[in-house]
Amino acid sequence: MHITDILVTGEPIIYGAMVSMVLVGIALLFLLTYFKKWGWLWREWLTTVDHKKIGVMYILSALLMLFRGGVDAMMMRVQLAFPDLGFLNSQHYNEIFTTHGTIMIIFMAMPFLIGLMNIIVPLQIGARDFAFPYLNALSFWSFFFGMALFNISFVIGGAPDAGWTSYTPLSGAAMSPGPGQNFYLMGLQLSGIGTLATGINLMVTILKMRAPGMKLFHMPIFTWSTLVTSFIIVFAFPILTVALALLTLDRIFGSQFFTLTGEGMPMMWANLFWMWGHPEVYIVILPAFGIFSEVIATFAKKRLFGYNVMVWSMIVIALLSFLVWVHHFFTMGAGAFVNSIFSISTMLIAVPTGVKIFNWLATLYKSKIEFTVPMMWSLAFIPSFILGGVTGVMLGMAAADYQFHNSYFLIAHFHYVLIAGTVFACFAGLTFWYPKMFGHKMNERIGKWAFWLFFFGFHVCFFPQYFLGLDGMPRRLFITNVAEWLPLNVISTVGAFGMGLGFMVFVYNVYYSFRYSERETTGDSWNGNGRTLEWATTTPVPYYNFATVPYVDEIDPYLRMKEEGKTTYEESELKPIHMPSYTAQPILFMALLGLASFGLVFEWMYVAIFGLIGGVIMMIVRSFDYDDGYYVPVDEIKRTEKKARGL
Amino acid sequence: MAAEELKTGPLEYRTQEGQMGIMGFWIFLGAEVVLFATLFATYAVLYGRTADAPVPGELFEPGIVLIMTFLLLTSSFTCGLAIHEMRRGSVKGLTIWMSITLALGLGFLGFEIYEFVHYAHLGATMQSSAFWSAFFTLAGTHGLHVTLGIGWAILLLIQIRKRGLTNVTSRKFFIISLYWHFLDVIWIFIFTSVYLIGMVL
């Protein structure tokens, strides 16, 4: 086989991407070698099982993917604003909207939120780490190698081009030969293993490792949202696992599930995909609701209004999320009766969601709001998200959906809920908990610039798309030289670049804050407004989290601790702390499974079998591994805490 | 946390680590239920879509499937006895009953492989039609689970020889017993909704 058979050739943009990837790679290798950081990288990060470090790696990867997905988006916007420029050809355009969608949902939104959960949830419930730290590292590396596999597709072998929903029969072997769709299947399958494991891990952590006294209805609302999300993950992801496996069997081993021959049933894919896919959108929105609830309560300086109702509405949303999947394909022709049922269940979801909106407003009512950057993201979320929600109800009416279906109206709708919901929450959450992670805040002035650029860019980009949709512009269209669509498309593109600029300012702020921000001296970073246990730890958080775990019997435990002068360091109660050992097994294990997946993508069976055998060997190694971790002696805890607390 | 160890009750439940491991595995089994439910649903949707291949009524025979069911159900019983011996503190009893369980499991697998090969000779393969794709995937996924379970249990039998009954080894055996019973339950559904219905309709 010749190298040019695998490398994607003939596209100047892709050549550019290849060159820049190679240059960045060389620069990284050089920097790591020059500053002698290889050992540090291996010992402190690649082999870590510390939930805080794993969370940071998740978030860094997610930011990288936000960049990649964002570049895809801008390229599409350039094409749509200047359709006659010949910037992209139709094949390249198909590939780009496919990778944009897949990356943003699977490799950006989910890992970003899971990263925040990783860092914050154990701190909020007073735990030393996850229930299964080894499994947590395994989850991260499965996501990482799945992401890497999916992302190299555009330089090696060719990117998938059947849309992020990958509908059959288009995505089957007959109509999409070659490795492109295989990258989609294997990349998602590999990272899906990790997501399922994280769901189980978080559930056990939350159910079994809470601080003494903390009942379920004392848990911080972000932890609650994580618990509900984990429930959805555990019951939705196996459906995706099966759907991907069946399509893989179809494509590589010639079975007939979704084919047009052998009495296969292509429409079954849409059902299986959305039976996972609809719960999936709640997987990325419920944690966002949790983040906004925390931020709003903190900066309104009030107890969250209607805490119990907030929890129950999340539970109701989670249950309903499994009962609405057909609304993604009303036009497929399931019949009026079926469509009506799913129409009603869809509109029902607006009820608990509306309840949440009113609870946030009631929390803000008559409060003394502090306009910090996380609070601004949260306040901007409420009206923006309502626009997305209301248009969602419009789409949910089956009869009307025959008009809206697959138009830019839909595109505008789901970007309004996913950006104003999930992406705003990622920025809010990252800014809010940034001092907990890195020991300094992000600069507020630059943060506000990023916020306003992104906020206006977002509305300028997506608001016109509602009207484009009503004017009949279909999604996934690569030439739009219909005269009346052009002005709104140009405006939309300007907005997209505004968002891009906002993101760049945000990233610059990471650098600026690293250089110039004041270092934290207390753990309670936001002017002493912290309400929950994560703010009770020192900053940066010691690797064992809590020297002593406080007794908790309310939803804002740290407020009371501050009144009573208590801390998470009661010298008389110190005991040795049991901690898990770092291990190289997770990264090796998942690298081998990544190799197997790579083999399957190109249908090189020897590579696939080699990788799979390697994976089995790693499982055997793990089974015989009786490493029970180690104990942190009391003296070391005393030394660490005294230094951090300036005692 | 891990240091605190209860003095009474089954070994595997005495440490928090043990309790969490077992709870995590129960949740994992919940996910497995969804996985198999999806495969059953797929099978139901594709039922009758045999194209040019033989229909299931022509191929399914009660004899071999009854033997397989008998083997697997018995193995679930012996697996229960193995855990009973473990609770009594008998490594020997645990090893013997677990080995019998694995022998029965291997017998089941042997018959299943024979069955698959037999069907292939008669013109029903994974590739021949949507129905047969669904059949081989559903039964094959169950068979793959049995295979993994056998390999896993062998690893545990080696460990118990070296280490005896501890909090950790008893947790591992308890968890694999949950897994084994779960596969039995799945088989009962395959037996009724795939084989019995397939023979009648």
Coordinates of C-alpha atoms in Angstrom, one line a residue, chain A residues 268-549:
Chain A
M268 CA -34.5 1.5 12.2
W269 CA -31.2 3.4 12.4
A270 CA -33.1 6.7 12.9
N271 CA -35.1 5.1 15.7
L272 CA -32.1 3.6 17.5
F273 CA -30.0 6.7 17.0
W274 CA -32.5 9.1 18.4
M275 CA -33.5 6.7 21.3
W276 CA -30.0 7.5 22.4
G277 CA -29.8 10.9 20.8
H278 CA -32.7 12.6 22.5
P279 CA -31.6 11.6 26.0
E280 CA -28.1 12.7 24.9
V281 CA -29.3 16.3 24.5
Y282 CA -30.5 16.2 28.1
I283 CA -27.1 14.7 29.1
V284 CA -25.6 18.0 27.9
I285 CA -28.3 20.4 29.1
L286 CA -29.0 19.1 32.7
P287 CA -25.5 19.7 34.0
A288 CA -25.7 23.1 32.4
F289 CA -28.9 23.8 34.4
G290 CA -27.0 22.7 37.5
I291 CA -24.1 25.1 36.8
F292 CA -26.4 28.1 36.2
S293 CA -28.3 27.2 39.4
E294 CA -25.0 27.3 41.4
V295 CA -23.8 30.5 39.8
I296 CA -27.2 32.3 40.2
A297 CA -27.6 31.4 43.8
T298 CA -24.0 32.4 44.6
F299 CA -24.1 35.9 43.0
A300 CA -27.7 36.6 43.9
K301 CA -26.5 35.7 47.4
K302 CA -29.7 33.8 48.1
R303 CA -30.6 30.2 48.8
L304 CA -31.7 28.7 45.5
F305 CA -35.5 29.3 45.2
G306 CA -37.5 26.1 45.1
Y307 CA -34.6 23.6 45.6
N308 CA -36.9 20.6 45.8
V309 CA -38.9 21.5 42.8
M310 CA -35.6 22.1 40.9
V311 CA -34.6 18.5 41.7
W312 CA -37.9 17.0 40.8
S313 CA -38.2 18.9 37.6
M314 CA -34.8 17.5 36.5
I315 CA -36.0 14.0 37.4
V316 CA -39.1 14.5 35.3
I317 CA -37.1 15.9 32.4
A318 CA -34.8 12.8 32.5
L319 CA -37.8 10.4 32.4
L320 CA -39.5 12.3 29.6
S321 CA -36.3 12.5 27.6
F322 CA -36.7 8.8 26.8
L323 CA -40.2 9.2 25.4
V324 CA -39.8 11.8 22.7
W325 CA -37.3 10.4 20.2
V326 CA -39.8 10.2 17.3
H327 CA -40.1 14.0 17.1
H328 CA -36.7 14.0 15.2
F329 CA -38.4 12.4 12.3
F330 CA -42.1 13.2 12.2
T331 CA -41.8 13.4 8.4
M332 CA -40.7 9.8 8.1
G333 CA -44.3 8.8 8.1
A334 CA -45.1 6.9 11.3
G335 CA -48.7 8.1 11.0
A336 CA -50.9 10.7 12.7
F337 CA -51.5 8.7 15.8
V338 CA -47.8 8.0 16.6
N339 CA -46.9 11.5 15.7
S340 CA -49.6 12.9 18.0
I341 CA -48.3 10.9 21.0
F342 CA -44.8 12.1 20.5
S343 CA -45.9 15.6 19.9
I344 CA -47.6 15.7 23.3
S345 CA -44.8 14.1 25.1
T346 CA -42.4 16.6 23.5
M347 CA -44.5 19.6 24.6
L348 CA -44.8 18.1 28.1
I349 CA -41.0 18.6 28.6
A350 CA -41.6 22.4 28.3
V351 CA -43.4 22.2 31.7
P352 CA -40.6 21.1 34.0
T353 CA -38.2 23.3 32.0
G354 CA -40.5 26.3 32.5
V355 CA -40.6 25.5 36.2
K356 CA -36.9 25.8 36.3
I357 CA -36.8 29.1 34.5
F358 CA -39.3 30.6 37.0
N359 CA -37.2 29.3 39.9
W360 CA -34.1 31.1 38.6
L361 CA -36.1 34.3 38.2
A362 CA -37.5 33.9 41.7
T363 CA -34.0 33.4 43.0
L364 CA -32.9 36.7 41.3
Y365 CA -36.1 38.5 42.5
K366 CA -35.2 41.3 45.0
S367 CA -31.6 40.0 45.3
K368 CA -28.5 42.1 45.3
I369 CA -26.9 40.8 42.1
E370 CA -23.2 40.9 41.7
F371 CA -22.3 41.1 38.0
T372 CA -19.3 38.9 37.7
V373 CA -18.4 37.1 34.4
P374 CA -20.0 33.7 35.4
M375 CA -23.2 35.6 36.5
M376 CA -23.3 37.4 33.1
W377 CA -23.2 34.2 31.2
S378 CA -26.0 32.8 33.4
L379 CA -28.2 35.9 33.1
A380 CA -27.7 35.9 29.3
F381 CA -28.7 32.2 29.3
I382 CA -32.2 32.8 30.6
P383 CA -33.7 34.9 27.7
S384 CA -31.6 33.3 25.0
F385 CA -32.5 29.8 26.1
I386 CA -36.2 30.7 26.2
L387 CA -36.0 31.7 22.5
G388 CA -34.6 28.3 21.8
G389 CA -37.2 26.5 24.0
V390 CA -40.2 28.3 22.5
T391 CA -39.2 27.5 19.0
G392 CA -38.6 23.9 20.2
V393 CA -42.3 23.7 21.2
M394 CA -43.1 25.0 17.7
L395 CA -41.0 22.2 16.1
G396 CA -42.7 19.8 18.5
M397 CA -46.1 20.2 16.9
A398 CA -46.0 17.4 14.4
A399 CA -48.2 19.1 11.8
A400 CA -46.2 22.3 11.8
D401 CA -43.0 20.3 11.8
Y402 CA -43.7 19.2 8.2
Q403 CA -42.9 22.9 7.3
F404 CA -40.0 23.4 9.7
H405 CA -38.3 20.0 9.2
N406 CA -34.7 20.1 8.1
S407 CA -34.8 23.8 7.5
Y408 CA -32.6 26.5 9.0
F409 CA -35.4 27.1 11.5
L410 CA -34.4 23.8 13.1
I411 CA -30.7 24.8 12.9
A412 CA -31.4 28.1 14.7
H413 CA -33.5 26.2 17.3
F414 CA -30.9 23.7 18.4
H415 CA -28.1 26.2 18.3
Y416 CA -30.1 28.4 20.6
V417 CA -30.6 25.7 23.1
L418 CA -27.1 24.1 22.8
I419 CA -25.1 27.3 22.7
A420 CA -27.2 29.4 25.1
G421 CA -27.6 26.4 27.3
T422 CA -24.6 24.2 27.2
V423 CA -21.8 26.5 25.8
F424 CA -22.7 29.4 28.0
A425 CA -22.8 27.0 30.9
C426 CA -19.3 25.7 30.0
F427 CA -17.9 29.2 30.0
A428 CA -19.8 30.1 33.2
G429 CA -18.8 27.0 35.0
L430 CA -15.1 27.2 33.9
T431 CA -14.9 30.9 34.9
F432 CA -16.7 30.2 38.2
W433 CA -14.6 27.2 39.3
Y434 CA -11.4 28.4 37.6
P435 CA -9.8 29.6 40.9
K436 CA -10.5 26.2 42.4
M437 CA -8.7 24.5 39.6
F438 CA -5.7 26.8 39.1
G439 CA -5.4 29.0 42.1
H440 CA -6.2 32.3 40.4
K441 CA -9.2 33.9 38.8
M442 CA -9.7 34.7 35.2
N443 CA -9.4 38.4 34.5
E444 CA -12.9 39.9 34.8
R445 CA -12.4 42.8 32.4
I446 CA -11.1 40.6 29.5
G447 CA -13.7 38.0 30.5
K448 CA -16.5 40.6 30.0
W449 CA -15.1 41.4 26.5
A450 CA -15.2 37.7 25.6
F451 CA -18.7 37.5 27.0
W452 CA -20.1 40.4 25.1
L453 CA -18.4 39.5 21.8
F454 CA -19.6 35.9 22.1
F455 CA -23.1 36.9 23.2
F456 CA -23.7 39.4 20.4
G457 CA -22.0 37.2 17.9
F458 CA -24.3 34.3 18.9
H459 CA -27.5 36.3 18.4
V460 CA -26.3 37.9 15.2
C461 CA -25.3 34.5 13.9
F462 CA -28.4 32.5 14.8
F463 CA -31.3 34.8 15.0
P464 CA -31.4 35.4 11.2
Q465 CA -31.4 31.7 10.7
Y466 CA -35.0 31.4 12.1
F467 CA -36.1 33.6 9.2
L468 CA -33.9 31.8 6.7
G469 CA -35.7 28.7 7.7
L470 CA -39.1 30.2 7.4
D471 CA -38.0 31.4 4.0
G472 CA -37.4 27.8 3.1
M473 CA -33.6 27.4 3.2
P474 CA -32.8 23.8 3.9
R475 CA -30.0 22.6 6.2
R476 CA -26.8 21.0 4.9
L477 CA -27.1 23.0 1.7
F478 CA -23.8 24.0 0.2
I479 CA -24.8 26.5 -2.5
T480 CA -27.2 29.2 -1.4
N481 CA -27.2 31.6 -4.3
V482 CA -30.9 32.3 -3.9
A483 CA -31.0 36.1 -3.9
E484 CA -33.4 36.6 -1.0
W485 CA -31.4 34.3 1.3
L486 CA -28.0 36.0 0.8
P487 CA -28.3 39.1 3.0
L488 CA -29.3 37.2 6.1
N489 CA -26.6 34.6 5.4
V490 CA -24.0 37.4 5.3
I491 CA -25.3 38.8 8.6
S492 CA -25.2 35.3 10.1
T493 CA -21.6 34.9 9.0
V494 CA -20.6 38.1 10.6
G495 CA -22.1 36.9 13.9
A496 CA -20.2 33.6 13.6
F497 CA -16.9 35.5 13.4
G498 CA -18.0 37.5 16.4
M499 CA -18.3 34.3 18.3
G500 CA -14.9 33.2 17.0
L501 CA -13.4 36.4 18.2
G502 CA -15.1 36.0 21.6
F503 CA -13.6 32.5 21.9
M504 CA -10.1 33.9 21.1
V505 CA -10.4 36.6 23.7
F506 CA -11.5 33.9 26.2
V507 CA -8.4 31.8 25.4
Y508 CA -6.2 34.9 25.6
N509 CA -7.6 35.5 29.0
V510 CA -6.4 32.1 30.1
Y511 CA -2.8 33.2 29.2
Y512 CA -3.2 36.7 30.6
S513 CA -4.6 35.5 33.9
F514 CA -1.9 32.9 34.2
R515 CA 0.7 35.7 33.9
Y516 CA -1.0 38.6 35.8
S517 CA -3.9 37.4 38.0
E518 CA -3.6 37.8 41.7
R519 CA -2.9 34.4 43.3
E520 CA -5.6 33.1 45.6
T521 CA -5.0 33.0 49.3
T522 CA -8.3 31.7 50.6
G523 CA -10.3 28.9 49.1
D524 CA -13.5 31.0 49.1
S525 CA -12.6 32.9 45.9
W526 CA -15.7 34.9 45.0
N527 CA -15.6 37.6 47.8
G528 CA -16.5 35.0 50.4
N529 CA -19.8 34.2 48.7
G530 CA -19.2 30.4 48.4
R531 CA -22.1 28.4 49.7
T532 CA -21.1 24.7 49.1
L533 CA -18.3 22.5 50.2
E534 CA -15.9 23.0 47.3
W535 CA -15.2 26.5 48.5
A536 CA -14.4 25.2 52.0
T537 CA -11.1 23.6 50.7
T538 CA -7.9 25.5 50.3
T539 CA -6.8 26.7 46.9
P540 CA -5.2 24.9 45.1
V541 CA -7.0 21.9 46.4
P542 CA -4.7 19.4 48.2
Y543 CA -4.6 16.1 46.3
Y544 CA -6.6 14.4 49.2
N545 CA -9.2 17.2 49.0
F546 CA -10.4 17.3 52.6
A547 CA -8.2 16.9 55.6
T548 CA -11.3 16.3 57.7
V549 CA -14.7 15.9 56.2

